[in-house]
Amino acid sequence: MAVHHDMHAPVHDCADCPIRHRAVCARCETDELIKLEQIKYYRSYQAGQTLIWSGDRMDFVASVVTGIATLTQTMEDGRRQMVGLLLPSDFVGRPGRAVAAYDVTATTDLVMCCFRKKPFEELMSSTPHIAQRLLEMTLDELDAAREWMLLLGRKTAREKIASLLAIIARRDASLKLKAPKGAIVFDLPLTREEMADYLGLTLETVSRQISALRKDGIIELEGKRHVVVRNFDALMEETGDDSDGGFLV
Amino acid sequence: MAVHHDMHAPVHDCADCPIRHRAVCARCETDELIKLEQIKYYRSYQAGQTLIWSGDRMDFVASVVTGIATLTQTMEDGRRQMVGLLLPSDFVGRPGRAVAAYDVTATTDLVMCCFRKKPFEELMSSTPHIAQRLLEMTLDELDAAREWMLLLGRKTAREKIASLLAIIARRDASLKLKAPKGAIVFDLPLTREEMADYLGLTLETVSRQISALRKDGIIELEGKRHVVVRNFDALMEETGDDSDGGFLV
DNA sequence: TCCTTCGTTTGATCTGCATCAAGGCAGACC
DNA sequence: GGTCTGCCTTGATGCAGATCAAACGAAGGA
């Protein structure tokens, strides 16, 4: 998720927000931020906990401070598809909608910064640039969703796995000190089953393809979750994406 | 695509827009509409024509007046995935982005109402409710994209076909005089190949599944494109969605 | 009129991934 | 220690949908 703060650069963190969240910290010391401060509150959740069930009333909107959450849809017979991955600074909830459309689950311990919906909406209508910021974020998410549609509809299992690893690797690389000279190293934040739900596969296929990428020397594994990518270009070759930009997430 | 005009009801059509388009006609006779009128212009395209190629410079945004257009992504080896279906009143283009991310193709003869991007963006920053309107539309599209991810990742070929037919049937029913007492009747606006690109299938599978639904009495076909649905509930049964609301498109 | 083209249907076969099944490994708890 | 539980791996088998191939019908053009 490329962070766009261009319109109000430089951005810095709120006093008591460990992570700046895009929807909130347009520019500290503005009136609207003060108002946001007045209506915000924090909530913590444990790994595995489902914060919101599809169909629940939603009386707040929120942004992720630390941890990872997922959005999933479930069919009557239990088939599940993950439709969103929420990383720190991502926004959940929809102004103008009363009922949640997806299950929201914490895959790691999670801290959310919440705003009661009513005051948030009032603030939104009185301070135009919040809507513009949200629009920009939503358009980014839409691009990511469409990239994901290509993956789900047309990529092979191996390409799906490579794509997911590349996304996680890239994100981790950008979070840490930039330009990792050598190997990219990261921990998978998802179980095999969650990866399967994300990719439209079964957990067995996920496991097999990860093993295959390991055997082919594309990645190295230490334990089940810790991944080393020595040659990022080789991994990108496996994704099926054209060499350059590609993923917007 | 549920049409939301609630915030400024009643909405009526612009003098020379045959179809009201959500982003534009908030309420006629407002200042911003007059300004929009000043920067808008129409363009027509023939069926099959590609209006915009992924990577092209985009110096305008637009909304569909009549006809149908598609957004597609293509992989290097030619695999294609449709990622959006643009119906009358839908919006194309992204304020704040210079380059198109997808191919945009007219599947029928098409009329677009265009706005040069620069003035549109200026107007957007001076008239807040345009951003709010666009946000609402974009959130709808995001919901649709996520519904589509479930389809692509987890539905069977038969369920995919039934879902697509149900969406088209429902849309047509809402465009025409509402509450069709008996059968729903419509023409497929897409070729088998386009349907395949939409659904993440091959055209042969699309053809076979349509034949199967016909044999099973779920739909009737007159010619290749004309579809009769006598029992909409029976069609919905085949989609795999839970009975009630479901699709947001 | 015939011929071509394009979209489509249908058949035969192949294959990638799902499914079913068994077992391994590490951490927690007794 | 032992055993339980959650997560993961690997093997054997089956099947939905892809692929390869042929042919049909309607529209259009010579």
XYZ file of C-alpha atoms (C1' of nucleotides) in Angstrom:
558
model
C 0.000 0.000 0.000
C 1.873 3.001 -1.269
C 1.566 5.771 1.270
C 0.452 9.046 -0.235
C 1.106 12.012 1.927
C 2.120 14.254 -0.901
C -0.690 16.743 -0.580
C 0.273 17.726 2.931
C 3.925 16.875 3.185
C 5.724 16.796 5.485
C 3.636 14.445 7.570
C 4.593 13.491 11.061
C 3.129 11.250 13.678
C 0.446 12.209 16.118
C 1.670 12.499 19.628
C 0.111 9.288 20.799
C -0.232 7.353 17.564
C 2.750 5.027 17.201
C 1.974 4.758 13.512
C 0.725 7.631 11.438
C -2.515 6.669 9.784
C -3.306 8.248 6.533
C -6.883 9.128 7.191
C -6.052 10.930 10.354
C -2.774 12.716 10.391
C -3.180 15.014 7.440
C -1.145 17.607 9.145
C -0.909 17.857 12.846
C -1.907 21.109 14.499
C -4.798 21.679 12.168
C -8.232 22.169 13.562
C -9.594 18.991 12.108
C -6.891 16.923 13.652
C -7.748 18.371 17.019
C -11.345 17.419 16.450
C -10.317 13.945 15.380
C -8.296 13.644 18.551
C -11.395 14.401 20.526
C -13.430 11.566 19.070
C -10.818 8.892 18.733
C -10.146 5.948 21.014
C -8.003 2.826 20.865
C -8.986 -0.810 20.959
C -6.794 -3.900 21.198
C -7.542 -7.386 19.970
C -5.801 -10.719 20.282
C -4.509 -12.745 17.375
C -7.281 -14.885 15.967
C -10.067 -12.752 17.329
C -12.845 -11.704 14.965
C -13.581 -8.046 15.568
C -16.591 -7.743 13.339
C -18.894 -10.253 11.710
C -20.461 -9.637 8.363
C -23.921 -8.230 9.015
C -22.990 -6.633 12.347
C -23.915 -3.062 12.993
C -20.860 -0.855 12.558
C -20.998 2.296 14.612
C -17.382 3.224 14.112
C -14.677 3.514 11.518
C -11.077 2.760 12.367
C -7.545 2.588 11.173
C -4.943 -0.038 11.966
C -2.190 1.134 14.307
C -0.197 -2.081 14.742
C -0.777 -5.647 13.650
C -2.565 -7.220 10.729
C -6.235 -7.842 10.115
C -8.073 -9.513 7.257
C -11.393 -9.060 5.515
C -13.064 -12.312 4.505
C -16.266 -13.416 2.868
C -17.793 -16.802 3.558
C -20.284 -18.770 1.500
C -23.081 -20.755 3.094
C -21.218 -24.033 2.678
C -18.086 -22.656 4.282
C -15.962 -21.745 1.286
C -13.965 -18.702 2.286
C -12.268 -15.957 0.321
C -10.120 -13.280 1.834
C -10.849 -9.968 0.120
C -8.591 -7.600 1.966
C -5.462 -7.478 4.059
C -5.287 -4.577 6.493
C -1.845 -3.346 7.399
C -0.865 -0.513 9.709
C -2.370 2.762 8.423
C -5.148 1.001 6.509
C -8.688 2.076 7.067
C -11.738 -0.076 7.894
C -15.361 0.809 7.772
C -17.439 2.813 5.451
C -18.886 6.214 6.067
C -22.540 6.030 5.195
C -23.009 2.320 5.755
C -24.568 0.924 8.888
C -23.769 -2.758 8.476
C -20.468 -4.547 7.944
C -20.132 -6.380 4.632
C -17.231 -8.646 5.628
C -15.795 -10.467 8.589
C -12.842 -8.600 10.044
C -10.336 -10.810 11.858
C -7.069 -10.087 13.640
C -4.360 -12.423 12.363
C -1.838 -10.976 14.774
C -2.326 -9.006 17.953
C -3.888 -5.805 16.779
C -4.383 -2.224 17.869
C -6.986 -0.117 16.125
C -7.602 3.584 16.352
C -11.359 4.025 16.210
C -13.680 6.950 15.597
C -17.350 6.862 16.334
C -19.048 6.996 13.004
C -21.505 9.803 13.559
C -18.976 12.436 14.633
C -16.539 11.193 12.030
C -19.105 11.712 9.304
C -19.943 15.149 10.612
C -16.282 16.008 10.610
C -15.996 14.655 7.110
C -18.720 16.846 5.762
C -17.258 19.938 7.399
C -13.635 19.303 6.410
C -13.468 18.484 2.713
C -9.956 17.186 2.547
C -10.841 14.180 4.698
C -13.159 12.966 1.959
C -10.430 13.598 -0.579
C -7.958 11.632 1.478
C -10.387 8.765 1.880
C -11.127 8.851 -1.830
C -7.468 8.528 -2.612
C -7.091 5.612 -0.210
C -10.175 3.905 -1.567
C -8.935 4.229 -5.126
C -5.680 2.599 -4.047
C -7.626 -0.243 -2.506
C -9.686 -0.608 -5.648
C -6.535 -0.890 -7.739
C -5.215 -3.499 -5.343
C -8.483 -5.421 -5.541
C -8.328 -5.422 -9.325
C -4.759 -6.625 -9.312
C -5.986 -9.372 -7.029
C -8.755 -10.268 -9.460
C -6.135 -10.948 -12.115
C -4.310 -13.180 -9.677
C -7.427 -15.103 -8.695
C -8.773 -15.469 -12.193
C -5.721 -16.202 -14.267
C -2.595 -17.074 -12.327
C -1.321 -20.585 -11.596
C -0.826 -21.787 -8.040
C 2.917 -21.193 -8.249
C 2.419 -17.680 -9.596
C -0.074 -16.947 -6.853
C 2.348 -18.002 -4.131
C 5.222 -16.088 -5.704
C 3.016 -12.999 -6.001
C 2.014 -13.129 -2.369
C 5.595 -13.620 -1.215
C 6.710 -10.739 -3.424
C 4.081 -8.445 -1.953
C 5.003 -9.301 1.599
C 8.696 -9.067 0.842
C 8.297 -5.699 -0.826
C 6.192 -4.306 1.967
C 8.587 -5.507 4.614
C 11.496 -4.076 2.690
C 9.793 -0.698 2.540
C 8.936 -0.740 6.209
C 12.448 -1.541 7.261
C 15.507 0.424 6.341
C 15.105 0.862 2.645
C 17.160 -0.665 -0.139
C 18.102 -3.980 1.410
C 21.469 -4.570 -0.174
C 21.431 -8.301 0.098
C 18.725 -10.768 0.977
C 15.217 -9.804 1.952
C 14.189 -11.566 5.133
C 10.746 -11.671 6.659
C 8.248 -13.706 8.637
C 5.029 -14.810 7.030
C 2.202 -13.120 8.903
C -0.328 -15.698 7.735
C -0.854 -19.417 8.266
C -0.930 -21.702 5.240
C -4.675 -21.798 5.502
C -4.964 -18.007 5.532
C -2.667 -17.843 2.533
C -4.932 -20.356 0.818
C -7.986 -18.242 1.597
C -6.221 -15.245 0.191
C -5.123 -16.989 -3.001
C -8.169 -19.083 -3.781
C -6.277 -22.345 -3.190
C -6.268 -25.157 -0.635
C -3.777 -25.194 2.178
C -2.195 -28.351 0.758
C -1.501 -26.657 -2.532
C -0.010 -23.668 -0.736
C 2.287 -25.957 1.200
C 3.339 -27.872 -1.891
C 4.082 -24.761 -3.914
C 6.111 -23.221 -1.127
C 8.096 -26.436 -0.952
C 8.562 -26.339 -4.709
C 9.851 -22.759 -4.647
C 12.253 -23.799 -1.895
C 13.485 -26.818 -3.869
C 13.976 -24.617 -6.913
C 16.114 -22.221 -4.916
C 13.783 -19.248 -5.310
C 13.315 -18.874 -1.562
C 14.850 -20.329 1.585
C 12.888 -21.310 4.654
C 14.012 -21.328 8.262
C 11.284 -23.023 10.219
C 7.802 -22.748 8.790
C 7.377 -19.017 8.684
C 10.749 -17.355 8.287
C 11.579 -16.642 4.648
C 14.828 -15.529 3.021
C 14.771 -14.160 -0.520
C 18.302 -13.815 -1.836
C 17.325 -12.923 -5.377
C 14.219 -10.828 -5.551
C 14.282 -10.690 -9.337
C 14.142 -14.466 -9.494
C 11.056 -14.381 -7.297
C 9.477 -11.728 -9.502
C 10.089 -13.945 -12.514
C 7.780 -16.485 -10.936
C 4.902 -14.096 -10.374
C 3.848 -13.777 -13.999
C 3.751 -9.978 -13.649
C 5.562 -7.840 -16.134
C 8.958 -6.909 -14.858
C 8.475 -3.282 -13.787
C 5.937 -1.702 -11.488
C 2.997 -3.996 -11.346
C 1.469 -4.325 -7.922
C -0.015 -1.278 -6.384
C -0.470 -2.776 -2.947
C -24.623 -0.765 -9.362
C -27.138 0.621 -6.955
C -27.727 4.243 -7.812
C -27.376 6.529 -4.834
C -28.892 9.898 -5.314
C -30.263 10.121 -1.830
C -28.213 13.093 -0.704
C -29.631 15.421 -3.306
C -32.948 13.905 -4.239
C -34.800 14.500 -6.425
C -32.299 14.126 -9.201
C -33.167 14.837 -12.767
C -31.334 14.626 -16.031
C -29.138 17.290 -17.488
C -30.639 18.967 -20.483
C -28.392 17.259 -22.978
C -27.403 14.114 -21.061
C -29.683 11.275 -22.100
C -28.652 9.430 -18.986
C -28.036 11.113 -15.676
C -24.556 10.321 -14.468
C -24.012 10.192 -10.805
C -20.799 12.147 -10.641
C -22.223 15.033 -12.526
C -25.839 15.707 -11.926
C -25.873 16.227 -8.198
C -28.561 18.776 -8.559
C -29.077 20.757 -11.664
C -29.025 24.527 -11.392
C -26.226 24.532 -8.879
C -23.117 26.491 -9.587
C -20.918 23.466 -9.797
C -23.129 21.831 -12.354
C -22.870 24.924 -14.497
C -19.120 24.761 -14.209
C -19.177 21.071 -15.075
C -21.268 21.872 -18.117
C -18.601 24.271 -19.242
C -15.816 21.708 -19.248
C -17.654 18.671 -20.475
C -17.730 17.201 -23.950
C -18.992 13.996 -25.525
C -17.143 11.282 -27.346
C -18.501 8.290 -29.243
C -16.819 4.963 -29.852
C -17.696 1.933 -31.915
C -18.250 -1.529 -30.509
C -14.945 -3.327 -30.173
C -12.871 -0.177 -30.092
C -10.302 0.183 -27.331
C -10.529 3.712 -25.975
C -7.557 3.602 -23.692
C -4.596 1.276 -23.375
C -3.011 0.480 -20.060
C -0.076 2.853 -19.686
C -1.587 5.608 -21.840
C -1.635 9.127 -20.544
C -5.109 9.979 -19.280
C -5.894 13.663 -19.475
C -9.586 13.287 -18.831
C -12.106 11.554 -16.631
C -15.444 10.467 -17.988
C -18.730 8.827 -17.281
C -20.642 6.416 -19.460
C -23.747 7.873 -21.077
C -24.890 4.948 -23.209
C -23.368 1.577 -24.008
C -21.057 -0.748 -22.135
C -17.309 -0.659 -21.660
C -14.930 -3.019 -19.905
C -11.707 -2.682 -17.957
C -9.218 -5.481 -18.590
C -5.741 -6.430 -17.522
C -3.492 -8.538 -19.706
C -0.463 -10.603 -18.759
C 2.615 -10.780 -20.962
C 1.632 -14.171 -22.343
C -1.840 -12.980 -23.259
C -3.905 -14.237 -20.346
C -6.651 -11.686 -19.822
C -8.825 -10.806 -16.868
C -11.662 -8.363 -16.959
C -11.643 -6.285 -13.782
C -14.547 -3.945 -14.339
C -17.740 -3.583 -16.307
C -18.800 -0.004 -16.970
C -22.495 0.622 -17.382
C -24.311 3.887 -18.018
C -23.582 6.338 -15.187
C -20.340 4.615 -14.210
C -17.208 6.664 -13.916
C -13.796 6.046 -15.483
C -10.494 7.604 -14.694
C -8.861 8.629 -11.547
C -8.348 12.128 -10.282
C -4.704 12.446 -9.362
C -3.376 9.756 -11.650
C -1.718 10.544 -14.958
C -1.553 7.088 -16.516
C -4.242 4.510 -17.179
C -3.888 1.245 -15.260
C -6.190 -0.856 -17.443
C -7.320 -1.230 -21.013
C -10.740 0.310 -21.539
C -12.723 -1.232 -24.382
C -16.179 -0.550 -25.774
C -18.142 -3.800 -26.033
C -21.087 -2.006 -27.559
C -21.316 1.330 -29.289
C -20.538 3.780 -26.576
C -21.025 7.429 -25.699
C -18.931 8.934 -22.957
C -19.283 12.272 -21.264
C -15.753 13.518 -20.654
C -14.203 16.192 -18.495
C -10.685 17.415 -18.938
C -8.858 16.276 -15.876
C -7.221 19.484 -14.770
C -10.393 21.585 -14.566
C -12.275 18.650 -13.111
C -9.745 18.356 -10.317
C -9.885 22.079 -9.670
C -13.621 21.877 -9.495
C -13.355 18.913 -7.168
C -11.175 20.749 -4.712
C -13.465 23.770 -4.710
C -16.737 21.826 -4.416
C -16.467 19.270 -1.653
C -19.513 17.236 -2.408
C -18.052 16.036 -5.692
C -15.314 14.238 -3.781
C -17.928 12.817 -1.450
C -19.950 11.596 -4.375
C -16.933 10.030 -5.979
C -15.977 8.430 -2.689
C -19.379 6.849 -2.422
C -19.172 5.528 -5.967
C -15.676 4.213 -5.451
C -16.711 2.409 -2.293
C -19.521 0.768 -4.258
C -17.039 -0.323 -6.878
C -14.739 -1.686 -4.207
C -17.557 -3.735 -2.747
C -18.340 -5.044 -6.214
C -14.698 -5.923 -6.775
C -14.593 -7.845 -3.518
C -17.735 -9.730 -4.372
C -16.041 -10.555 -7.626
C -12.963 -11.831 -5.795
C -15.154 -14.375 -4.024
C -16.536 -15.451 -7.366
C -13.108 -15.786 -8.968
C -11.484 -17.522 -6.033
C -14.125 -19.922 -4.828
C -17.061 -20.424 -7.150
C -17.495 -23.282 -9.610
C -17.915 -22.626 -13.314
C -21.674 -23.137 -13.102
C -21.958 -20.790 -10.145
C -19.902 -18.181 -11.981
C -22.152 -18.283 -15.021
C -25.299 -18.189 -12.921
C -23.922 -15.233 -10.954
C -23.138 -13.277 -14.097
C -26.557 -13.979 -15.582
C -28.200 -12.974 -12.327
C -26.331 -9.686 -12.264
C -27.227 -8.835 -15.814
C -30.809 -9.938 -15.310
C -31.149 -7.882 -12.164
C -29.634 -4.811 -13.723
C -31.832 -5.066 -16.780
C -34.869 -5.562 -14.621
C -34.072 -2.404 -12.678
C -33.440 -0.381 -15.815
C -36.695 -1.397 -17.383
C -40.090 -0.948 -15.862
C -39.618 -2.346 -12.440
C -41.083 -5.504 -10.950
C -41.261 -7.716 -14.016
C -44.255 -9.823 -13.168
C -43.272 -12.808 -15.210
C -40.086 -13.730 -16.999
C -37.000 -11.572 -17.098
C -35.769 -11.197 -20.651
C -32.522 -9.661 -21.774
C -29.729 -9.758 -24.318
C -26.243 -10.712 -23.249
C -24.056 -7.678 -23.835
C -20.885 -9.786 -23.936
C -19.488 -12.472 -26.215
C -18.679 -15.877 -24.764
C -15.044 -14.910 -24.774
C -15.694 -11.689 -22.875
C -17.762 -13.606 -20.362
C -14.855 -16.005 -19.987
C -12.469 -13.117 -19.390
C -14.821 -11.773 -16.787
C -15.247 -15.078 -14.988
C -11.730 -16.468 -15.146
C -12.809 -19.326 -17.423
C -12.289 -20.383 -21.033
C -14.890 -19.613 -23.638
C -15.558 -23.326 -24.133
C -16.431 -23.746 -20.479
C -18.711 -20.719 -20.641
C -20.504 -22.200 -23.622
C -20.856 -25.603 -21.978
C -22.198 -24.210 -18.724
C -24.711 -22.014 -20.501
C -25.860 -25.089 -22.419
C -26.100 -27.001 -19.160
C -28.225 -24.309 -17.517
C -30.458 -24.378 -20.574
C -30.788 -28.166 -20.489
C -31.614 -27.982 -16.802
C -34.391 -25.497 -17.483
C -32.847 -22.678 -15.466
C -32.707 -20.389 -18.487
C -34.041 -20.377 -22.037
C -32.088 -19.185 -25.032
C -33.400 -17.670 -28.231
C -30.485 -17.426 -30.578
C -27.081 -17.040 -28.968
C -27.597 -13.910 -26.980
C -31.213 -13.566 -26.023
C -31.976 -15.010 -22.595
C -35.271 -15.693 -20.855
C -35.340 -16.312 -17.120
C -38.746 -17.539 -16.065
C -37.823 -18.329 -12.495
C -35.310 -15.916 -11.068
C -35.160 -17.717 -7.730
C -34.099 -20.906 -9.477
C -31.275 -18.968 -11.114
C -30.258 -17.499 -7.769
C -30.122 -21.002 -6.311
C -27.356 -21.752 -8.776
C -25.190 -18.779 -7.860
C -24.021 -20.087 -4.506
C -24.875 -16.730 -2.886
C -26.999 -16.629 0.190
C -30.577 -16.042 -0.688
C -31.091 -12.379 0.211
C -29.171 -9.292 -0.824
C -25.767 -10.365 -1.936
C -24.407 -8.579 -4.937
C -23.810 -4.894 -4.693
C -23.161 -4.358 -8.360
C -24.736 -18.050 -55.541
C -20.636 -19.388 -52.985
C -17.056 -18.325 -49.863
C -15.197 -16.307 -45.784
C -15.315 -14.896 -41.216
C -16.703 -14.688 -36.600
C -18.942 -16.330 -32.752
C -20.395 -20.438 -30.991
C -21.182 -25.416 -29.850
C -19.723 -29.926 -28.931
C -16.537 -33.874 -28.465
C -12.133 -36.142 -26.854
C -8.409 -35.907 -24.048
C -5.236 -33.993 -20.687
C -3.730 -31.868 -16.375
C -3.427 -28.827 -12.348
C -5.326 -28.557 -8.379
C -8.678 -30.501 -4.971
C -9.619 -34.115 -2.096
C -8.693 -37.822 0.948
C -5.412 -39.690 3.995
C -1.394 -40.271 6.858
C 2.263 -38.704 9.423
C 5.840 -35.127 11.264
C 7.186 -31.470 14.308
C 7.159 -28.014 17.972
C 5.112 -25.914 21.847
C 1.982 -26.324 25.846
C 0.336 -28.602 29.546
C -0.039 -32.659 32.693
C 8.949 -37.802 30.587
C 4.274 -38.361 27.775
C 0.546 -36.754 25.220
C -2.181 -33.347 23.186
C -3.058 -29.857 19.893
C -2.232 -26.826 16.123
C 0.161 -26.262 12.091
C 2.452 -28.131 8.403
C 4.174 -31.610 4.891
C 3.801 -35.298 1.722
C 1.582 -39.068 -0.899
C -2.256 -41.211 -3.662
C -6.168 -40.519 -6.235
C -10.035 -38.078 -8.564
C -12.216 -34.605 -11.106
C -13.463 -29.885 -12.899
C -12.113 -27.292 -16.175
C -8.332 -26.475 -19.725
C -6.755 -27.728 -24.089
C -6.982 -29.525 -28.669
C -9.886 -30.279 -32.455
C -13.829 -30.215 -35.495
C -17.860 -28.422 -37.206
C -22.119 -25.387 -37.302
C -24.840 -21.163 -38.501
C -25.513 -16.435 -39.479
C -23.801 -12.308 -41.563
C -21.381 -10.165 -45.057
C -18.857 -9.693 -49.276
C -17.457 -10.965 -54.035
